PDB file of C-alpha atoms in Angstrom:
ATOM      1  CA  UNK A   1     -20.959 -11.624 -64.865  1.00 55.00           C
ATOM      2  CA  UNK A   2     -17.253 -11.718 -63.710  1.00 60.00           C
ATOM      3  CA  UNK A   3     -16.754 -14.698 -61.223  1.00 59.00           C
ATOM      4  CA  UNK A   4     -13.662 -14.664 -59.538  1.00 59.00           C
ATOM      5  CA  UNK A   5     -11.528 -17.640 -58.037  1.00 61.00           C
ATOM      6  CA  UNK A   6     -11.721 -18.575 -54.539  1.00 54.00           C
ATOM      7  CA  UNK A   7      -8.313 -18.069 -54.198  1.00 59.00           C
ATOM      8  CA  UNK A   8      -8.326 -14.487 -55.869  1.00 61.00           C
ATOM      9  CA  UNK A   9     -11.314 -13.531 -53.237  1.00 50.00           C
ATOM     10  CA  UNK A  10      -9.018 -14.776 -49.958  1.00 51.00           C
ATOM     11  CA  UNK A  11      -5.854 -13.107 -51.457  1.00 55.00           C
ATOM     12  CA  UNK A  12      -8.505  -9.904 -51.422  1.00 52.00           C
ATOM     13  CA  UNK A  13      -9.388 -10.501 -47.668  1.00 49.00           C
ATOM     14  CA  UNK A  14      -6.176 -11.051 -46.683  1.00 52.00           C
ATOM     15  CA  UNK A  15      -5.375  -7.789 -47.835  1.00 51.00           C
ATOM     16  CA  UNK A  16      -8.017  -6.123 -46.141  1.00 50.00           C
ATOM     17  CA  UNK A  17      -7.117  -7.931 -43.097  1.00 49.00           C
ATOM     18  CA  UNK A  18      -3.826  -6.474 -43.799  1.00 50.00           C
ATOM     19  CA  UNK A  19      -2.185  -9.720 -42.797  1.00 47.00           C
ATOM     20  CA  UNK A  20       1.222  -8.685 -44.506  1.00 49.00           C
ATOM     21  CA  UNK A  21       1.073  -5.823 -42.255  1.00 47.00           C
ATOM     22  CA  UNK A  22       1.250  -8.038 -38.992  1.00 49.00           C
ATOM     23  CA  UNK A  23       4.561  -9.658 -39.992  1.00 51.00           C
ATOM     24  CA  UNK A  24       6.099  -5.841 -39.579  1.00 54.00           C
ATOM     25  CA  UNK A  25       5.879  -6.817 -35.994  1.00 55.00           C
ATOM     26  CA  UNK A  26       8.271  -8.247 -34.076  1.00 60.00           C
ATOM     27  CA  UNK A  27       8.204 -12.348 -34.188  1.00 61.00           C
ATOM     28  CA  UNK A  28       7.084 -13.775 -30.505  1.00 72.00           C
ATOM     29  CA  UNK A  29       6.066 -10.271 -29.419  1.00 84.00           C
ATOM     30  CA  UNK A  30       2.995 -10.629 -27.691  1.00 82.00           C
ATOM     31  CA  UNK A  31       4.216 -14.122 -26.663  1.00 83.00           C
ATOM     32  CA  UNK A  32       7.061 -12.097 -24.520  1.00 87.00           C
ATOM     33  CA  UNK A  33       5.167  -9.490 -23.135  1.00 85.00           C
ATOM     34  CA  UNK A  34       2.841 -12.383 -21.827  1.00 86.00           C
ATOM     35  CA  UNK A  35       5.643 -14.085 -20.470  1.00 89.00           C
ATOM     36  CA  UNK A  36       7.004 -10.631 -19.183  1.00 88.00           C
ATOM     37  CA  UNK A  37       3.535 -10.283 -17.156  1.00 87.00           C
ATOM     38  CA  UNK A  38       3.849 -13.736 -15.883  1.00 90.00           C
ATOM     39  CA  UNK A  39       6.588 -13.478 -14.360  1.00 92.00           C
ATOM     40  CA  UNK A  40       5.814  -9.895 -12.576  1.00 90.00           C
ATOM     41  CA  UNK A  41       2.535 -11.507 -11.544  1.00 91.00           C
ATOM     42  CA  UNK A  42       4.595 -14.980  -9.959  1.00 93.00           C
ATOM     43  CA  UNK A  43       6.669 -12.097  -8.625  1.00 92.00           C
ATOM     44  CA  UNK A  44       4.026 -10.586  -7.013  1.00 91.00           C
ATOM     45  CA  UNK A  45       2.024 -13.750  -5.542  1.00 93.00           C
ATOM     46  CA  UNK A  46       5.473 -14.663  -4.076  1.00 92.00           C
ATOM     47  CA  UNK A  47       6.203 -11.454  -2.599  1.00 91.00           C
ATOM     48  CA  UNK A  48       2.142 -11.877  -1.504  1.00 92.00           C
ATOM     49  CA  UNK A  49       3.024 -15.397   0.155  1.00 93.00           C
ATOM     50  CA  UNK A  50       6.560 -14.019   1.494  1.00 92.00           C
ATOM     51  CA  UNK A  51       4.446 -11.466   2.954  1.00 91.00           C
ATOM     52  CA  UNK A  52       1.930 -14.401   5.163  1.00 92.00           C
ATOM     53  CA  UNK A  53       4.344 -16.024   5.972  1.00 92.00           C
ATOM     54  CA  UNK A  54       6.416 -13.483   7.702  1.00 92.00           C
ATOM     55  CA  UNK A  55       3.291 -11.960   9.640  1.00 90.00           C
ATOM     56  CA  UNK A  56       2.214 -15.627  10.848  1.00 91.00           C
ATOM     57  CA  UNK A  57       5.499 -16.420  11.968  1.00 92.00           C
ATOM     58  CA  UNK A  58       5.586 -13.151  13.857  1.00 88.00           C
ATOM     59  CA  UNK A  59       8.117 -11.096  12.392  1.00 87.00           C
ATOM     60  CA  UNK A  60       7.697  -7.459  12.749  1.00 86.00           C
ATOM     61  CA  UNK A  61       5.549  -6.809   9.420  1.00 86.00           C
ATOM     62  CA  UNK A  62       2.516  -4.833   9.661  1.00 87.00           C
ATOM     63  CA  UNK A  63      -0.705  -6.307   9.135  1.00 89.00           C
ATOM     64  CA  UNK A  64      -1.642  -3.515   5.981  1.00 91.00           C
ATOM     65  CA  UNK A  65       1.749  -4.191   4.241  1.00 90.00           C
ATOM     66  CA  UNK A  66       0.654  -7.813   4.030  1.00 92.00           C
ATOM     67  CA  UNK A  67      -2.971  -6.832   2.921  1.00 92.00           C
ATOM     68  CA  UNK A  68      -1.878  -4.805   0.060  1.00 91.00           C
ATOM     69  CA  UNK A  69       1.165  -7.320  -0.682  1.00 91.00           C
ATOM     70  CA  UNK A  70      -2.093 -10.254  -1.101  1.00 92.00           C
ATOM     71  CA  UNK A  71      -4.568  -6.952  -2.964  1.00 91.00           C
ATOM     72  CA  UNK A  72      -1.460  -6.507  -5.367  1.00 90.00           C
ATOM     73  CA  UNK A  73      -0.867 -10.297  -6.371  1.00 92.00           C
ATOM     74  CA  UNK A  74      -4.743 -10.677  -6.617  1.00 92.00           C
ATOM     75  CA  UNK A  75      -4.918  -7.596  -9.176  1.00 90.00           C
ATOM     76  CA  UNK A  76      -2.180  -8.518 -11.048  1.00 90.00           C
ATOM     77  CA  UNK A  77      -3.492 -12.269 -11.775  1.00 92.00           C
ATOM     78  CA  UNK A  78      -6.815 -10.853 -12.472  1.00 90.00           C
ATOM     79  CA  UNK A  79      -5.211  -8.877 -15.214  1.00 89.00           C
ATOM     80  CA  UNK A  80      -3.359 -11.745 -16.632  1.00 91.00           C
ATOM     81  CA  UNK A  81      -6.467 -13.887 -16.508  1.00 91.00           C
ATOM     82  CA  UNK A  82      -8.187 -11.694 -18.535  1.00 90.00           C
ATOM     83  CA  UNK A  83      -5.862 -10.808 -20.910  1.00 88.00           C
ATOM     84  CA  UNK A  84      -5.383 -14.466 -21.512  1.00 90.00           C
ATOM     85  CA  UNK A  85      -9.182 -14.985 -21.972  1.00 91.00           C
ATOM     86  CA  UNK A  86      -9.160 -12.420 -24.252  1.00 90.00           C
ATOM     87  CA  UNK A  87      -5.868 -14.174 -26.405  1.00 89.00           C
ATOM     88  CA  UNK A  88      -7.442 -17.397 -26.185  1.00 91.00           C
ATOM     89  CA  UNK A  89     -11.038 -15.980 -27.580  1.00 92.00           C
ATOM     90  CA  UNK A  90      -9.593 -14.093 -30.396  1.00 91.00           C
ATOM     91  CA  UNK A  91      -7.919 -17.159 -31.401  1.00 91.00           C
ATOM     92  CA  UNK A  92     -10.919 -19.616 -30.968  1.00 94.00           C
ATOM     93  CA  UNK A  93     -12.824 -16.664 -32.910  1.00 92.00           C
ATOM     94  CA  UNK A  94     -10.107 -16.947 -35.336  1.00 92.00           C
ATOM     95  CA  UNK A  95     -10.525 -20.872 -35.591  1.00 93.00           C
ATOM     96  CA  UNK A  96     -14.226 -20.938 -35.895  1.00 93.00           C
ATOM     97  CA  UNK A  97     -13.970 -18.407 -38.794  1.00 89.00           C
ATOM     98  CA  UNK A  98     -15.118 -20.449 -42.685  1.00 87.00           C
ATOM     99  CA  UNK A  99     -13.027 -19.270 -45.514  1.00 78.00           C
TER     100      UNK A  99
ATOM    101  CA  UNK B   1      -0.122  -0.542 -13.807  1.00 45.00           C
ATOM    102  CA  UNK B   2       2.575   1.213 -11.866  1.00 60.00           C
ATOM    103  CA  UNK B   3       0.638   4.097 -11.161  1.00 73.00           C
ATOM    104  CA  UNK B   4      -1.708   2.332  -9.705  1.00 75.00           C
ATOM    105  CA  UNK B   5       0.623   0.364  -7.377  1.00 84.00           C
ATOM    106  CA  UNK B   6       2.196   3.389  -6.493  1.00 87.00           C
ATOM    107  CA  UNK B   7      -1.020   5.009  -5.156  1.00 88.00           C
ATOM    108  CA  UNK B   8      -1.112   1.567  -2.871  1.00 90.00           C
ATOM    109  CA  UNK B   9       2.499   1.966  -1.950  1.00 91.00           C
ATOM    110  CA  UNK B  10       1.652   5.664  -0.458  1.00 93.00           C
ATOM    111  CA  UNK B  11      -1.031   4.410   1.209  1.00 93.00           C
ATOM    112  CA  UNK B  12       0.509   1.973   2.914  1.00 93.00           C
ATOM    113  CA  UNK B  13       3.270   4.552   4.157  1.00 93.00           C
ATOM    114  CA  UNK B  14       0.818   6.451   5.293  1.00 94.00           C
ATOM    115  CA  UNK B  15      -0.697   3.828   7.241  1.00 94.00           C
ATOM    116  CA  UNK B  16       2.263   2.726   8.228  1.00 94.00           C
ATOM    117  CA  UNK B  17       3.038   6.589   9.541  1.00 95.00           C
ATOM    118  CA  UNK B  18      -0.128   6.817  11.502  1.00 95.00           C
ATOM    119  CA  UNK B  19       0.575   3.300  12.985  1.00 94.00           C
ATOM    120  CA  UNK B  20       3.850   4.837  14.446  1.00 94.00           C
ATOM    121  CA  UNK B  21       2.484   7.564  15.781  1.00 95.00           C
ATOM    122  CA  UNK B  22      -0.578   5.330  17.594  1.00 95.00           C
ATOM    123  CA  UNK B  23       2.706   3.166  19.249  1.00 94.00           C
ATOM    124  CA  UNK B  24       4.183   6.783  19.891  1.00 95.00           C
ATOM    125  CA  UNK B  25       0.380   8.087  21.971  1.00 96.00           C
ATOM    126  CA  UNK B  26       0.176   4.443  23.541  1.00 95.00           C
ATOM    127  CA  UNK B  27       3.885   5.176  25.617  1.00 94.00           C
ATOM    128  CA  UNK B  28       3.063   8.481  26.139  1.00 94.00           C
ATOM    129  CA  UNK B  29      -0.233   7.400  27.438  1.00 95.00           C
ATOM    130  CA  UNK B  30       1.388   4.233  28.957  1.00 95.00           C
ATOM    131  CA  UNK B  31       4.004   6.911  30.931  1.00 93.00           C
ATOM    132  CA  UNK B  32       2.116   9.365  32.192  1.00 93.00           C
ATOM    133  CA  UNK B  33       2.949   9.015  35.676  1.00 91.00           C
ATOM    134  CA  UNK B  34       6.520   7.654  34.894  1.00 92.00           C
ATOM    135  CA  UNK B  35       9.096   9.970  36.935  1.00 91.00           C
ATOM    136  CA  UNK B  36      12.348   7.739  35.998  1.00 90.00           C
ATOM    137  CA  UNK B  37      13.774   7.342  32.790  1.00 89.00           C
ATOM    138  CA  UNK B  38      17.038   6.110  30.881  1.00 88.00           C
ATOM    139  CA  UNK B  39      18.288   9.673  30.998  1.00 83.00           C
ATOM    140  CA  UNK B  40      17.603  10.915  34.343  1.00 83.00           C
ATOM    141  CA  UNK B  41      14.393  12.764  35.413  1.00 86.00           C
ATOM    142  CA  UNK B  42      10.682  11.998  34.186  1.00 91.00           C
ATOM    143  CA  UNK B  43       9.670  10.859  30.697  1.00 92.00           C
ATOM    144  CA  UNK B  44       9.000  13.196  28.626  1.00 92.00           C
ATOM    145  CA  UNK B  45       6.848  13.077  26.216  1.00 93.00           C
ATOM    146  CA  UNK B  46       7.579  12.077  22.623  1.00 93.00           C
ATOM    147  CA  UNK B  47       6.191  12.869  19.171  1.00 93.00           C
ATOM    148  CA  UNK B  48       6.679  11.376  15.834  1.00 95.00           C
ATOM    149  CA  UNK B  49       8.034  14.216  13.066  1.00 95.00           C
ATOM    150  CA  UNK B  50       6.905  12.879   9.208  1.00 95.00           C
ATOM    151  CA  UNK B  51       9.171  13.861   6.377  1.00 95.00           C
ATOM    152  CA  UNK B  52       7.874  13.899   2.667  1.00 94.00           C
ATOM    153  CA  UNK B  53       9.464  10.905  -0.183  1.00 93.00           C
ATOM    154  CA  UNK B  54       9.307  11.995  -3.466  1.00 90.00           C
ATOM    155  CA  UNK B  55       8.345   8.905  -5.709  1.00 86.00           C
ATOM    156  CA  UNK B  56       8.403  10.438  -9.091  1.00 83.00           C
ATOM    157  CA  UNK B  57       5.495  11.075 -11.057  1.00 81.00           C
ATOM    158  CA  UNK B  58       4.372  13.795  -8.729  1.00 83.00           C
ATOM    159  CA  UNK B  59       3.470  11.011  -5.857  1.00 88.00           C
ATOM    160  CA  UNK B  60       4.466  11.582  -2.766  1.00 92.00           C
ATOM    161  CA  UNK B  61       4.849   8.793   0.199  1.00 92.00           C
ATOM    162  CA  UNK B  62       5.495   9.885   3.832  1.00 94.00           C
ATOM    163  CA  UNK B  63       7.581   8.229   6.157  1.00 94.00           C
ATOM    164  CA  UNK B  64       8.510   8.927   9.692  1.00 94.00           C
ATOM    165  CA  UNK B  65      12.057  10.812   9.976  1.00 94.00           C
ATOM    166  CA  UNK B  66      12.508  10.530  13.845  1.00 94.00           C
ATOM    167  CA  UNK B  67      10.858  10.406  16.961  1.00 94.00           C
ATOM    168  CA  UNK B  68      11.069  13.279  19.228  1.00 93.00           C
ATOM    169  CA  UNK B  69      11.312  14.651  23.001  1.00 91.00           C
ATOM    170  CA  UNK B  70       8.302  17.253  23.649  1.00 89.00           C
ATOM    171  CA  UNK B  71      10.446  20.446  24.629  1.00 86.00           C
ATOM    172  CA  UNK B  72       8.138  21.559  27.031  1.00 87.00           C
ATOM    173  CA  UNK B  73       9.087  21.183  30.795  1.00 88.00           C
ATOM    174  CA  UNK B  74       8.221  18.507  33.134  1.00 89.00           C
ATOM    175  CA  UNK B  75       5.303  19.829  35.418  1.00 89.00           C
ATOM    176  CA  UNK B  76       5.925  20.119  38.784  1.00 91.00           C
ATOM    177  CA  UNK B  77       3.663  18.551  41.544  1.00 91.00           C
ATOM    178  CA  UNK B  78       3.456  18.758  45.349  1.00 93.00           C
ATOM    179  CA  UNK B  79       3.392  15.278  46.692  1.00 92.00           C
ATOM    180  CA  UNK B  80       6.238  15.433  49.777  1.00 91.00           C
ATOM    181  CA  UNK B  81       5.496  11.655  50.247  1.00 91.00           C
ATOM    182  CA  UNK B  82       6.791  11.138  46.975  1.00 90.00           C
ATOM    183  CA  UNK B  83       9.901   8.676  46.606  1.00 90.00           C
ATOM    184  CA  UNK B  84      11.461  11.076  44.016  1.00 89.00           C
ATOM    185  CA  UNK B  85       9.889  14.381  45.528  1.00 89.00           C
ATOM    186  CA  UNK B  86      12.838  16.654  45.664  1.00 90.00           C
ATOM    187  CA  UNK B  87      13.595  18.604  49.270  1.00 91.00           C
ATOM    188  CA  UNK B  88      10.256  21.225  48.865  1.00 92.00           C
ATOM    189  CA  UNK B  89       8.309  18.362  48.119  1.00 91.00           C
ATOM    190  CA  UNK B  90       7.478  18.322  44.645  1.00 93.00           C
ATOM    191  CA  UNK B  91       7.694  15.496  41.879  1.00 92.00           C
ATOM    192  CA  UNK B  92       8.901  16.669  37.990  1.00 91.00           C
ATOM    193  CA  UNK B  93       5.744  14.967  36.320  1.00 92.00           C
ATOM    194  CA  UNK B  94       5.820  14.137  32.607  1.00 92.00           C
ATOM    195  CA  UNK B  95       4.872  16.502  30.830  1.00 89.00           C
ATOM    196  CA  UNK B  96       1.682  14.552  28.881  1.00 92.00           C
ATOM    197  CA  UNK B  97      -1.244  15.941  28.678  1.00 92.00           C
ATOM    198  CA  UNK B  98      -4.039  12.894  28.502  1.00 94.00           C
ATOM    199  CA  UNK B  99      -6.532  14.957  26.237  1.00 95.00           C
ATOM    200  CA  UNK B 100      -4.009  15.621  24.176  1.00 93.00           C
ATOM    201  CA  UNK B 101      -3.325  12.269  24.062  1.00 94.00           C
ATOM    202  CA  UNK B 102      -6.361  10.707  23.600  1.00 96.00           C
ATOM    203  CA  UNK B 103      -7.399  13.715  20.245  1.00 96.00           C
ATOM    204  CA  UNK B 104      -4.035  12.447  18.587  1.00 94.00           C
ATOM    205  CA  UNK B 105      -4.774   8.205  19.188  1.00 95.00           C
ATOM    206  CA  UNK B 106      -8.407   9.888  17.219  1.00 96.00           C
ATOM    207  CA  UNK B 107      -6.556  11.692  14.583  1.00 96.00           C
ATOM    208  CA  UNK B 108      -4.219   8.544  14.201  1.00 95.00           C
ATOM    209  CA  UNK B 109      -7.228   6.177  13.736  1.00 96.00           C
ATOM    210  CA  UNK B 110      -9.171   8.631  11.439  1.00 96.00           C
ATOM    211  CA  UNK B 111      -5.802   9.212   9.273  1.00 96.00           C
ATOM    212  CA  UNK B 112      -5.597   5.277   9.173  1.00 95.00           C
ATOM    213  CA  UNK B 113      -8.786   4.296   8.395  1.00 96.00           C
ATOM    214  CA  UNK B 114      -8.636   7.392   5.668  1.00 96.00           C
ATOM    215  CA  UNK B 115      -5.789   5.868   3.694  1.00 95.00           C
ATOM    216  CA  UNK B 116      -7.936   2.375   4.489  1.00 95.00           C
ATOM    217  CA  UNK B 117     -10.478   3.667   2.179  1.00 96.00           C
ATOM    218  CA  UNK B 118      -7.873   5.172  -0.393  1.00 94.00           C
ATOM    219  CA  UNK B 119      -6.915   1.193  -0.468  1.00 93.00           C
ATOM    220  CA  UNK B 120     -10.060  -0.022  -1.016  1.00 94.00           C
ATOM    221  CA  UNK B 121     -11.063   2.843  -3.619  1.00 94.00           C
ATOM    222  CA  UNK B 122      -7.530   1.984  -5.409  1.00 91.00           C
ATOM    223  CA  UNK B 123      -9.024  -1.626  -6.064  1.00 91.00           C
ATOM    224  CA  UNK B 124     -12.268  -1.052  -7.080  1.00 92.00           C
ATOM    225  CA  UNK B 125     -10.963   0.841  -9.889  1.00 91.00           C
ATOM    226  CA  UNK B 126      -8.521  -2.072 -10.599  1.00 89.00           C
ATOM    227  CA  UNK B 127     -11.328  -3.831 -10.419  1.00 90.00           C
ATOM    228  CA  UNK B 128     -13.885  -2.097 -12.661  1.00 92.00           C
ATOM    229  CA  UNK B 129     -11.104  -1.429 -15.178  1.00 89.00           C
ATOM    230  CA  UNK B 130     -10.733  -5.165 -15.351  1.00 87.00           C
ATOM    231  CA  UNK B 131     -14.573  -5.375 -15.785  1.00 88.00           C
ATOM    232  CA  UNK B 132     -14.021  -3.539 -19.249  1.00 87.00           C
ATOM    233  CA  UNK B 133     -12.652  -6.970 -20.774  1.00 73.00           C
ATOM    234  CA  UNK B 134     -15.829  -9.410 -19.188  1.00 74.00           C
ATOM    235  CA  UNK B 135     -18.418 -10.418 -21.038  1.00 63.00           C
TER     236      UNK B 135
END
């Protein structure tokens, strides 16, 4: 019976997980995308705020445009939160992994 | 995401168009007996003209191109006591049919509601897509 060293096993695992392949992806791609998503979400939130302010101030903006701006901000916020939560979950799952 | 938001944008444009139509209808009903207008003569019935806006990816929005005057001639009503009656006792009244205006008003209301339903459905679709990530 051949007993393999732990390092060897970890090396095989590494190969399976294709961790080396991951290095080919541009560095910080996910972080950059996340930042872009955060920016556009923030922009939509600001649009919604501006529309609500304008409506309250009696500017000639229509009610439905304001509501739709708020809805857009809501949808994009939900998307951002759920993507962030997923990423965190994946990270925690990795951290719990016992090697 | 952009496709979803373009559906919302088109619905918003549809709602804006129908609101413009309701505004015009309200002017028409309010001026049903107006015999004096800025360009002389009675008030002329107004009608909004819509135009489609190409938004790319096969999405077509809508906008109000202009608000035009109705082509029909004013109605002549016999009312010799009216301050604007002519020598024969006839008064030129606006060419507005109240029943037609009420129908336009209800059509505008229903179309506005339909657009609001589209917004609601778009929202629900987005929510159910986001629901995939839950749990």
